[in-house]
JSON list of C-alpha atoms in Angstrom, two decimals:
[
{"chain": "F", "resi": 30, "resn": "MET", "atom": "CA", "xyz": [126.15, 256.23, 169.56]},
{"chain": "F", "resi": 31, "resn": "GLN", "atom": "CA", "xyz": [125.90, 252.45, 169.57]},
{"chain": "F", "resi": 32, "resn": "THR", "atom": "CA", "xyz": [122.50, 250.95, 168.73]},
{"chain": "F", "resi": 33, "resn": "ILE", "atom": "CA", "xyz": [121.41, 248.16, 171.05]},
{"chain": "F", "resi": 34, "resn": "ARG", "atom": "CA", "xyz": [119.65, 245.39, 169.15]},
{"chain": "F", "resi": 35, "resn": "LYS", "atom": "CA", "xyz": [116.55, 243.93, 170.71]},
{"chain": "F", "resi": 36, "resn": "PRO", "atom": "CA", "xyz": [116.83, 240.21, 171.52]},
{"chain": "F", "resi": 37, "resn": "PHE", "atom": "CA", "xyz": [113.73, 239.33, 169.47]},
{"chain": "F", "resi": 38, "resn": "ASP", "atom": "CA", "xyz": [112.35, 240.20, 166.05]},
{"chain": "F", "resi": 39, "resn": "ALA", "atom": "CA", "xyz": [108.98, 238.44, 166.03]},
{"chain": "F", "resi": 40, "resn": "VAL", "atom": "CA", "xyz": [106.18, 237.07, 168.18]},
{"chain": "F", "resi": 41, "resn": "PHE", "atom": "CA", "xyz": [104.17, 234.03, 167.10]},
{"chain": "F", "resi": 42, "resn": "PHE", "atom": "CA", "xyz": [100.68, 233.44, 168.51]},
{"chain": "F", "resi": 43, "resn": "ASP", "atom": "CA", "xyz": [98.43, 230.41, 168.47]},
{"chain": "F", "resi": 44, "resn": "PHE", "atom": "CA", "xyz": [94.73, 231.20, 167.99]},
{"chain": "F", "resi": 45, "resn": "GLY", "atom": "CA", "xyz": [92.39, 228.83, 169.85]},
{"chain": "F", "resi": 46, "resn": "GLY", "atom": "CA", "xyz": [93.30, 228.64, 173.53]},
{"chain": "F", "resi": 47, "resn": "VAL", "atom": "CA", "xyz": [95.53, 231.70, 173.32]},
{"chain": "F", "resi": 48, "resn": "ILE", "atom": "CA", "xyz": [93.75, 234.57, 171.58]},
{"chain": "F", "resi": 49, "resn": "THR", "atom": "CA", "xyz": [90.37, 232.90, 172.06]},
{"chain": "F", "resi": 50, "resn": "SER", "atom": "CA", "xyz": [88.97, 230.75, 174.84]},
{"chain": "F", "resi": 51, "resn": "SER", "atom": "CA", "xyz": [90.18, 227.18, 174.83]},
{"chain": "F", "resi": 52, "resn": "PRO", "atom": "CA", "xyz": [88.29, 224.62, 172.75]},
{"chain": "F", "resi": 53, "resn": "PHE", "atom": "CA", "xyz": [89.18, 222.11, 175.47]},
{"chain": "F", "resi": 54, "resn": "ASP", "atom": "CA", "xyz": [86.77, 223.92, 177.79]},
{"chain": "F", "resi": 55, "resn": "ALA", "atom": "CA", "xyz": [84.06, 223.53, 175.17]},
{"chain": "F", "resi": 56, "resn": "PHE", "atom": "CA", "xyz": [85.02, 219.87, 174.66]},
{"chain": "F", "resi": 57, "resn": "ALA", "atom": "CA", "xyz": [84.65, 219.29, 178.41]},
{"chain": "F", "resi": 58, "resn": "ALA", "atom": "CA", "xyz": [81.20, 220.87, 178.41]},
{"chain": "F", "resi": 59, "resn": "TYR", "atom": "CA", "xyz": [80.15, 218.69, 175.47]},
{"chain": "F", "resi": 60, "resn": "GLU", "atom": "CA", "xyz": [81.50, 215.56, 177.16]},
{"chain": "F", "resi": 61, "resn": "GLU", "atom": "CA", "xyz": [79.46, 216.34, 180.27]},
{"chain": "F", "resi": 62, "resn": "ARG", "atom": "CA", "xyz": [76.29, 216.94, 178.23]},
{"chain": "F", "resi": 63, "resn": "ALA", "atom": "CA", "xyz": [76.81, 213.73, 176.26]},
{"chain": "F", "resi": 64, "resn": "GLY", "atom": "CA", "xyz": [77.64, 211.61, 179.31]},
{"chain": "F", "resi": 65, "resn": "LEU", "atom": "CA", "xyz": [81.16, 210.93, 178.07]},
{"chain": "F", "resi": 66, "resn": "ALA", "atom": "CA", "xyz": [84.23, 210.46, 180.22]},
{"chain": "F", "resi": 67, "resn": "SER", "atom": "CA", "xyz": [86.43, 213.48, 180.78]},
{"chain": "F", "resi": 68, "resn": "SER", "atom": "CA", "xyz": [89.03, 214.04, 178.02]},
{"chain": "F", "resi": 69, "resn": "THR", "atom": "CA", "xyz": [87.24, 211.72, 175.58]},
{"chain": "F", "resi": 70, "resn": "ILE", "atom": "CA", "xyz": [87.81, 214.10, 172.65]},
{"chain": "F", "resi": 71, "resn": "ARG", "atom": "CA", "xyz": [91.45, 214.56, 173.60]},
{"chain": "F", "resi": 72, "resn": "THR", "atom": "CA", "xyz": [91.84, 210.76, 173.72]},
{"chain": "F", "resi": 73, "resn": "ILE", "atom": "CA", "xyz": [90.35, 210.35, 170.24]},
{"chain": "F", "resi": 74, "resn": "ASN", "atom": "CA", "xyz": [92.56, 213.09, 168.81]},
{"chain": "F", "resi": 75, "resn": "ALA", "atom": "CA", "xyz": [95.67, 211.65, 170.48]},
{"chain": "F", "resi": 76, "resn": "THR", "atom": "CA", "xyz": [95.19, 208.26, 168.82]},
{"chain": "F", "resi": 77, "resn": "ASN", "atom": "CA", "xyz": [97.25, 208.09, 165.61]},
{"chain": "F", "resi": 78, "resn": "PRO", "atom": "CA", "xyz": [97.66, 211.88, 165.85]},
{"chain": "F", "resi": 79, "resn": "ASP", "atom": "CA", "xyz": [99.44, 212.39, 162.54]},
{"chain": "F", "resi": 80, "resn": "VAL", "atom": "CA", "xyz": [97.02, 210.45, 160.35]},
{"chain": "F", "resi": 81, "resn": "ASN", "atom": "CA", "xyz": [93.66, 210.43, 162.14]},
{"chain": "F", "resi": 82, "resn": "ALA", "atom": "CA", "xyz": [90.59, 212.24, 160.85]},
{"chain": "F", "resi": 83, "resn": "TRP", "atom": "CA", "xyz": [91.29, 215.35, 162.92]},
{"chain": "F", "resi": 84, "resn": "ALA", "atom": "CA", "xyz": [94.82, 215.71, 161.59]},
{"chain": "F", "resi": 85, "resn": "ARG", "atom": "CA", "xyz": [93.69, 215.21, 158.01]},
{"chain": "F", "resi": 86, "resn": "LEU", "atom": "CA", "xyz": [90.88, 217.73, 158.45]},
{"chain": "F", "resi": 87, "resn": "GLU", "atom": "CA", "xyz": [93.30, 220.36, 159.73]},
{"chain": "F", "resi": 88, "resn": "ARG", "atom": "CA", "xyz": [95.58, 219.73, 156.74]},
{"chain": "F", "resi": 89, "resn": "ASN", "atom": "CA", "xyz": [92.53, 220.09, 154.47]},
{"chain": "F", "resi": 90, "resn": "GLN", "atom": "CA", "xyz": [92.90, 216.48, 153.31]},
{"chain": "F", "resi": 91, "resn": "LEU", "atom": "CA", "xyz": [89.30, 215.78, 154.33]},
{"chain": "F", "resi": 92, "resn": "SER", "atom": "CA", "xyz": [86.23, 217.90, 153.73]},
{"chain": "F", "resi": 93, "resn": "LEU", "atom": "CA", "xyz": [83.83, 218.49, 156.60]},
{"chain": "F", "resi": 94, "resn": "SER", "atom": "CA", "xyz": [81.37, 216.01, 155.09]},
{"chain": "F", "resi": 95, "resn": "GLN", "atom": "CA", "xyz": [84.14, 213.39, 154.88]},
{"chain": "F", "resi": 96, "resn": "PHE", "atom": "CA", "xyz": [85.42, 214.16, 158.37]},
{"chain": "F", "resi": 97, "resn": "ILE", "atom": "CA", "xyz": [82.14, 213.56, 160.20]},
{"chain": "F", "resi": 98, "resn": "PRO", "atom": "CA", "xyz": [81.77, 209.80, 159.49]},
{"chain": "F", "resi": 99, "resn": "GLU", "atom": "CA", "xyz": [85.54, 209.23, 159.73]},
{"chain": "F", "resi": 100, "resn": "PHE", "atom": "CA", "xyz": [85.79, 210.88, 163.15]},
{"chain": "F", "resi": 101, "resn": "GLU", "atom": "CA", "xyz": [82.71, 209.09, 164.47]},
{"chain": "F", "resi": 102, "resn": "LYS", "atom": "CA", "xyz": [84.09, 205.76, 163.20]},
{"chain": "F", "resi": 103, "resn": "GLU", "atom": "CA", "xyz": [87.43, 206.34, 164.93]},
{"chain": "F", "resi": 104, "resn": "ALA", "atom": "CA", "xyz": [85.60, 207.24, 168.13]},
{"chain": "F", "resi": 105, "resn": "ALA", "atom": "CA", "xyz": [83.48, 204.08, 167.91]},
{"chain": "F", "resi": 106, "resn": "GLU", "atom": "CA", "xyz": [86.59, 201.95, 167.47]},
{"chain": "F", "resi": 107, "resn": "LEU", "atom": "CA", "xyz": [87.78, 203.34, 170.81]},
{"chain": "F", "resi": 108, "resn": "GLY", "atom": "CA", "xyz": [84.42, 202.64, 172.43]},
{"chain": "F", "resi": 109, "resn": "PHE", "atom": "CA", "xyz": [82.95, 206.17, 172.28]},
{"chain": "F", "resi": 110, "resn": "GLN", "atom": "CA", "xyz": [79.76, 207.41, 170.65]},
{"chain": "F", "resi": 111, "resn": "VAL", "atom": "CA", "xyz": [80.17, 211.06, 169.66]},
{"chain": "F", "resi": 112, "resn": "ASP", "atom": "CA", "xyz": [78.43, 213.61, 167.48]},
{"chain": "F", "resi": 113, "resn": "ALA", "atom": "CA", "xyz": [81.14, 215.03, 165.23]},
{"chain": "F", "resi": 114, "resn": "ARG", "atom": "CA", "xyz": [79.02, 218.06, 164.33]},
{"chain": "F", "resi": 115, "resn": "GLU", "atom": "CA", "xyz": [78.77, 219.03, 167.99]},
{"chain": "F", "resi": 116, "resn": "VAL", "atom": "CA", "xyz": [82.50, 218.52, 168.41]},
{"chain": "F", "resi": 117, "resn": "LEU", "atom": "CA", "xyz": [83.19, 220.86, 165.49]},
{"chain": "F", "resi": 118, "resn": "GLY", "atom": "CA", "xyz": [80.89, 223.41, 167.09]},
{"chain": "F", "resi": 119, "resn": "CYS", "atom": "CA", "xyz": [83.29, 223.54, 170.04]},
{"chain": "F", "resi": 120, "resn": "LEU", "atom": "CA", "xyz": [86.00, 225.15, 167.92]},
{"chain": "F", "resi": 121, "resn": "SER", "atom": "CA", "xyz": [84.57, 228.67, 167.81]},
{"chain": "F", "resi": 122, "resn": "GLY", "atom": "CA", "xyz": [85.84, 230.29, 171.00]},
{"chain": "F", "resi": 123, "resn": "SER", "atom": "CA", "xyz": [85.38, 233.83, 172.27]},
{"chain": "F", "resi": 124, "resn": "LEU", "atom": "CA", "xyz": [88.08, 236.46, 171.88]},
{"chain": "F", "resi": 125, "resn": "ARG", "atom": "CA", "xyz": [90.09, 237.28, 175.00]},
{"chain": "F", "resi": 126, "resn": "PRO", "atom": "CA", "xyz": [90.23, 241.10, 175.13]},
{"chain": "F", "resi": 127, "resn": "THR", "atom": "CA", "xyz": [93.47, 241.23, 177.12]},
{"chain": "F", "resi": 128, "resn": "MET", "atom": "CA", "xyz": [95.22, 238.97, 174.62]},
{"chain": "F", "resi": 129, "resn": "VAL", "atom": "CA", "xyz": [93.87, 240.99, 171.69]},
{"chain": "F", "resi": 130, "resn": "GLU", "atom": "CA", "xyz": [95.32, 244.12, 173.29]},
{"chain": "F", "resi": 131, "resn": "PHE", "atom": "CA", "xyz": [98.64, 242.34, 173.78]},
{"chain": "F", "resi": 132, "resn": "VAL", "atom": "CA", "xyz": [98.76, 241.28, 170.12]},
{"chain": "F", "resi": 133, "resn": "GLN", "atom": "CA", "xyz": [98.16, 244.90, 169.13]},
{"chain": "F", "resi": 134, "resn": "ARG", "atom": "CA", "xyz": [100.91, 246.08, 171.46]},
{"chain": "F", "resi": 135, "resn": "CYS", "atom": "CA", "xyz": [103.35, 243.54, 170.05]},
{"chain": "F", "resi": 136, "resn": "ALA", "atom": "CA", "xyz": [102.42, 244.48, 166.49]},
{"chain": "F", "resi": 137, "resn": "ALA", "atom": "CA", "xyz": [103.49, 248.06, 167.16]},
{"chain": "F", "resi": 138, "resn": "HIS", "atom": "CA", "xyz": [107.05, 246.93, 167.96]},
{"chain": "F", "resi": 139, "resn": "TYR", "atom": "CA", "xyz": [107.61, 243.50, 166.36]},
{"chain": "F", "resi": 140, "resn": "GLN", "atom": "CA", "xyz": [106.57, 241.36, 163.45]},
{"chain": "F", "resi": 141, "resn": "VAL", "atom": "CA", "xyz": [103.70, 239.18, 164.62]},
{"chain": "F", "resi": 142, "resn": "ALA", "atom": "CA", "xyz": [102.41, 235.97, 163.06]},
{"chain": "F", "resi": 143, "resn": "LEU", "atom": "CA", "xyz": [99.39, 233.81, 163.73]},
{"chain": "F", "resi": 144, "resn": "LEU", "atom": "CA", "xyz": [100.10, 230.06, 163.65]},
{"chain": "F", "resi": 145, "resn": "THR", "atom": "CA", "xyz": [96.91, 228.01, 163.79]},
{"chain": "F", "resi": 146, "resn": "ASN", "atom": "CA", "xyz": [95.82, 224.44, 163.26]},
{"chain": "F", "resi": 147, "resn": "ASN", "atom": "CA", "xyz": [92.39, 225.09, 161.82]},
{"chain": "F", "resi": 148, "resn": "VAL", "atom": "CA", "xyz": [89.56, 223.82, 159.68]},
{"chain": "F", "resi": 149, "resn": "ALA", "atom": "CA", "xyz": [89.09, 225.35, 156.24]},
{"chain": "F", "resi": 150, "resn": "ASP", "atom": "CA", "xyz": [86.54, 228.20, 156.28]},
{"chain": "F", "resi": 151, "resn": "HIS", "atom": "CA", "xyz": [85.75, 227.63, 159.95]},
{"chain": "F", "resi": 152, "resn": "VAL", "atom": "CA", "xyz": [87.85, 229.41, 162.56]},
{"chain": "F", "resi": 153, "resn": "MET", "atom": "CA", "xyz": [88.76, 232.48, 160.55]},
{"chain": "F", "resi": 154, "resn": "ASN", "atom": "CA", "xyz": [85.23, 232.94, 159.25]},
{"chain": "F", "resi": 155, "resn": "SER", "atom": "CA", "xyz": [83.29, 232.33, 162.44]},
{"chain": "F", "resi": 156, "resn": "GLU", "atom": "CA", "xyz": [80.26, 234.58, 162.81]},
{"chain": "F", "resi": 157, "resn": "ARG", "atom": "CA", "xyz": [81.07, 235.01, 166.49]},
{"chain": "F", "resi": 158, "resn": "ASP", "atom": "CA", "xyz": [83.23, 238.10, 167.00]},
{"chain": "F", "resi": 159, "resn": "GLY", "atom": "CA", "xyz": [83.54, 238.22, 163.20]},
{"chain": "F", "resi": 160, "resn": "GLU", "atom": "CA", "xyz": [84.28, 241.94, 162.87]},
{"chain": "F", "resi": 161, "resn": "GLU", "atom": "CA", "xyz": [86.73, 241.91, 165.76]},
{"chain": "F", "resi": 162, "resn": "VAL", "atom": "CA", "xyz": [88.51, 238.88, 164.32]},
{"chain": "F", "resi": 163, "resn": "ALA", "atom": "CA", "xyz": [88.81, 240.60, 160.94]},
{"chain": "F", "resi": 164, "resn": "GLN", "atom": "CA", "xyz": [90.33, 243.68, 162.59]},
{"chain": "F", "resi": 165, "resn": "LEU", "atom": "CA", "xyz": [92.69, 241.53, 164.63]},
{"chain": "F", "resi": 166, "resn": "LEU", "atom": "CA", "xyz": [93.93, 239.64, 161.58]},
{"chain": "F", "resi": 167, "resn": "GLY", "atom": "CA", "xyz": [95.01, 242.96, 160.12]},
{"chain": "F", "resi": 168, "resn": "CYS", "atom": "CA", "xyz": [97.61, 243.24, 162.89]},
{"chain": "F", "resi": 169, "resn": "PHE", "atom": "CA", "xyz": [99.51, 240.17, 161.75]},
{"chain": "F", "resi": 170, "resn": "SER", "atom": "CA", "xyz": [102.43, 240.24, 159.35]},
{"chain": "F", "resi": 171, "resn": "ALA", "atom": "CA", "xyz": [101.53, 236.66, 158.39]},
{"chain": "F", "resi": 172, "resn": "VAL", "atom": "CA", "xyz": [98.75, 234.17, 159.09]},
{"chain": "F", "resi": 173, "resn": "ILE", "atom": "CA", "xyz": [99.86, 230.55, 158.75]},
{"chain": "F", "resi": 174, "resn": "GLU", "atom": "CA", "xyz": [96.85, 228.21, 158.64]},
{"chain": "F", "resi": 175, "resn": "SER", "atom": "CA", "xyz": [97.23, 224.43, 158.60]},
{"chain": "F", "resi": 176, "resn": "SER", "atom": "CA", "xyz": [94.22, 224.09, 156.31]},
{"chain": "F", "resi": 177, "resn": "LYS", "atom": "CA", "xyz": [95.94, 226.26, 153.69]},
{"chain": "F", "resi": 178, "resn": "VAL", "atom": "CA", "xyz": [99.57, 225.11, 153.89]},
{"chain": "F", "resi": 179, "resn": "GLY", "atom": "CA", "xyz": [98.87, 221.38, 154.30]},
{"chain": "F", "resi": 180, "resn": "LYS", "atom": "CA", "xyz": [101.03, 221.09, 157.42]},
{"chain": "F", "resi": 181, "resn": "ARG", "atom": "CA", "xyz": [100.13, 221.46, 161.07]},
{"chain": "F", "resi": 182, "resn": "LYS", "atom": "CA", "xyz": [101.70, 221.96, 164.45]},
{"chain": "F", "resi": 183, "resn": "PRO", "atom": "CA", "xyz": [103.77, 220.27, 165.83]},
{"chain": "F", "resi": 184, "resn": "ASP", "atom": "CA", "xyz": [105.42, 219.52, 162.46]},
{"chain": "F", "resi": 185, "resn": "PRO", "atom": "CA", "xyz": [108.72, 221.47, 162.49]},
{"chain": "F", "resi": 186, "resn": "GLU", "atom": "CA", "xyz": [108.15, 222.37, 158.83]},
{"chain": "F", "resi": 187, "resn": "PHE", "atom": "CA", "xyz": [105.13, 224.42, 159.91]},
{"chain": "F", "resi": 188, "resn": "TYR", "atom": "CA", "xyz": [107.37, 226.57, 162.13]},
{"chain": "F", "resi": 189, "resn": "GLU", "atom": "CA", "xyz": [110.07, 226.76, 159.49]},
{"chain": "F", "resi": 190, "resn": "LEU", "atom": "CA", "xyz": [107.49, 228.09, 157.04]},
{"chain": "F", "resi": 191, "resn": "ALA", "atom": "CA", "xyz": [106.44, 230.78, 159.52]},
{"chain": "F", "resi": 192, "resn": "CYS", "atom": "CA", "xyz": [110.04, 231.85, 160.08]},
{"chain": "F", "resi": 193, "resn": "THR", "atom": "CA", "xyz": [110.78, 231.90, 156.36]},
{"chain": "F", "resi": 194, "resn": "THR", "atom": "CA", "xyz": [107.64, 233.91, 155.65]},
{"chain": "F", "resi": 195, "resn": "LEU", "atom": "CA", "xyz": [108.71, 236.61, 158.10]},
{"chain": "F", "resi": 196, "resn": "GLY", "atom": "CA", "xyz": [112.42, 236.33, 157.34]},
{"chain": "F", "resi": 197, "resn": "VAL", "atom": "CA", "xyz": [113.38, 235.68, 160.96]},
{"chain": "F", "resi": 198, "resn": "GLU", "atom": "CA", "xyz": [115.60, 233.18, 162.72]},
{"chain": "F", "resi": 199, "resn": "PRO", "atom": "CA", "xyz": [113.90, 230.85, 165.23]},
{"chain": "F", "resi": 200, "resn": "THR", "atom": "CA", "xyz": [116.20, 232.11, 167.97]},
{"chain": "F", "resi": 201, "resn": "ARG", "atom": "CA", "xyz": [114.71, 235.58, 167.49]},
{"chain": "F", "resi": 202, "resn": "VAL", "atom": "CA", "xyz": [111.11, 234.47, 168.06]},
{"chain": "F", "resi": 203, "resn": "VAL", "atom": "CA", "xyz": [108.83, 234.33, 171.11]},
{"chain": "F", "resi": 204, "resn": "PHE", "atom": "CA", "xyz": [106.03, 231.79, 170.61]},
{"chain": "F", "resi": 205, "resn": "LEU", "atom": "CA", "xyz": [102.83, 231.53, 172.68]},
{"chain": "F", "resi": 206, "resn": "ASP", "atom": "CA", "xyz": [100.73, 228.36, 172.50]},
{"chain": "F", "resi": 207, "resn": "ASP", "atom": "CA", "xyz": [98.49, 226.54, 174.96]},
{"chain": "F", "resi": 208, "resn": "LEU", "atom": "CA", "xyz": [99.77, 223.03, 174.14]},
{"chain": "F", "resi": 209, "resn": "GLY", "atom": "CA", "xyz": [103.15, 221.75, 175.27]},
{"chain": "F", "resi": 210, "resn": "ILE", "atom": "CA", "xyz": [103.27, 219.30, 172.36]},
{"chain": "F", "resi": 211, "resn": "ASN", "atom": "CA", "xyz": [103.25, 222.29, 169.98]},
{"chain": "F", "resi": 212, "resn": "LEU", "atom": "CA", "xyz": [105.89, 224.20, 171.93]},
{"chain": "F", "resi": 213, "resn": "LYS", "atom": "CA", "xyz": [108.42, 221.38, 172.22]},
{"chain": "F", "resi": 214, "resn": "PRO", "atom": "CA", "xyz": [109.63, 221.33, 168.57]},
{"chain": "F", "resi": 215, "resn": "ALA", "atom": "CA", "xyz": [109.61, 225.13, 168.42]},
{"chain": "F", "resi": 216, "resn": "ARG", "atom": "CA", "xyz": [111.81, 225.25, 171.51]},
{"chain": "F", "resi": 217, "resn": "ALA", "atom": "CA", "xyz": [114.13, 222.64, 169.97]},
{"chain": "F", "resi": 218, "resn": "MET", "atom": "CA", "xyz": [114.53, 224.98, 166.97]},
{"chain": "F", "resi": 219, "resn": "GLY", "atom": "CA", "xyz": [115.63, 227.77, 169.30]},
{"chain": "F", "resi": 220, "resn": "MET", "atom": "CA", "xyz": [112.41, 229.71, 169.87]},
{"chain": "F", "resi": 221, "resn": "THR", "atom": "CA", "xyz": [111.59, 231.11, 173.28]},
{"chain": "F", "resi": 222, "resn": "THR", "atom": "CA", "xyz": [108.29, 229.51, 174.19]},
{"chain": "F", "resi": 223, "resn": "ILE", "atom": "CA", "xyz": [105.50, 230.40, 176.62]},
{"chain": "F", "resi": 224, "resn": "LYS", "atom": "CA", "xyz": [102.75, 227.94, 177.49]},
{"chain": "F", "resi": 225, "resn": "VAL", "atom": "CA", "xyz": [99.45, 229.78, 177.85]},
{"chain": "F", "resi": 226, "resn": "GLU", "atom": "CA", "xyz": [97.52, 228.29, 180.75]},
{"chain": "F", "resi": 227, "resn": "ASP", "atom": "CA", "xyz": [96.58, 231.52, 182.52]},
{"chain": "F", "resi": 228, "resn": "PRO", "atom": "CA", "xyz": [96.40, 234.29, 179.87]},
{"chain": "F", "resi": 229, "resn": "ALA", "atom": "CA", "xyz": [97.31, 237.05, 182.33]},
{"chain": "F", "resi": 230, "resn": "ALA", "atom": "CA", "xyz": [100.39, 235.16, 183.51]},
{"chain": "F", "resi": 231, "resn": "ALA", "atom": "CA", "xyz": [101.42, 234.45, 179.93]},
{"chain": "F", "resi": 232, "resn": "ILE", "atom": "CA", "xyz": [101.13, 238.12, 179.01]},
{"chain": "F", "resi": 233, "resn": "ARG", "atom": "CA", "xyz": [103.27, 239.09, 181.99]},
{"chain": "F", "resi": 234, "resn": "ALA", "atom": "CA", "xyz": [105.92, 236.53, 181.04]},
{"chain": "F", "resi": 235, "resn": "ALA", "atom": "CA", "xyz": [105.98, 237.67, 177.42]},
{"chain": "F", "resi": 236, "resn": "SER", "atom": "CA", "xyz": [106.07, 241.33, 178.43]},
{"chain": "F", "resi": 237, "resn": "ARG", "atom": "CA", "xyz": [109.15, 240.74, 180.55]},
{"chain": "F", "resi": 238, "resn": "LEU", "atom": "CA", "xyz": [110.90, 239.34, 177.48]},
{"chain": "F", "resi": 239, "resn": "LEU", "atom": "CA", "xyz": [109.63, 241.80, 174.90]},
{"chain": "F", "resi": 240, "resn": "PHE", "atom": "CA", "xyz": [109.23, 245.09, 176.73]},
{"chain": "F", "resi": 241, "resn": "ALA", "atom": "CA", "xyz": [111.91, 245.05, 179.40]},
{"chain": "F", "resi": 242, "resn": "ASP", "atom": "CA", "xyz": [113.44, 248.47, 180.05]}
]
């Protein structure tokens, strides 16, 4: 009897904005409280995106104490007055139960990896949902954190590291992320990508690929 090979070997998940609520929602709430224009934080982070304070923080090239004045200085140069501590507080989202269940389902049939741009000792050690996060992390074959590997999405080397760690080819991977800028290089490498805007819709799309009869 001939064995039919599944089209995929692994599923890669982003963390914030996919498995947890989006930090951009929290940024928007902060901007409203602070009287800032909509998308102010996104604008700051999009300026010199490979070398700005945010990028260096996520690569663990700046400590939190170094980041705060650097980020506030960059914001001021763009005409914004921000509280970097409050901005950092926006990073701890709430777990999405349906996405957690989907990760667990995928882990029963595929290798799964978590690919996250994060801040050292912040996202993975958040007190919020701490026990649930710890249990969830046990589902993953690999956890690739920008703050530990010194690279971050959308650097193709970040994705290459994830594939090498799991021993899979990019063409055999489904990748879920909420940012198109992160999906574009992964797609160019051959991954099948799903942009997570509506979590339920993203789960349906991924299920059609991964669990088709």
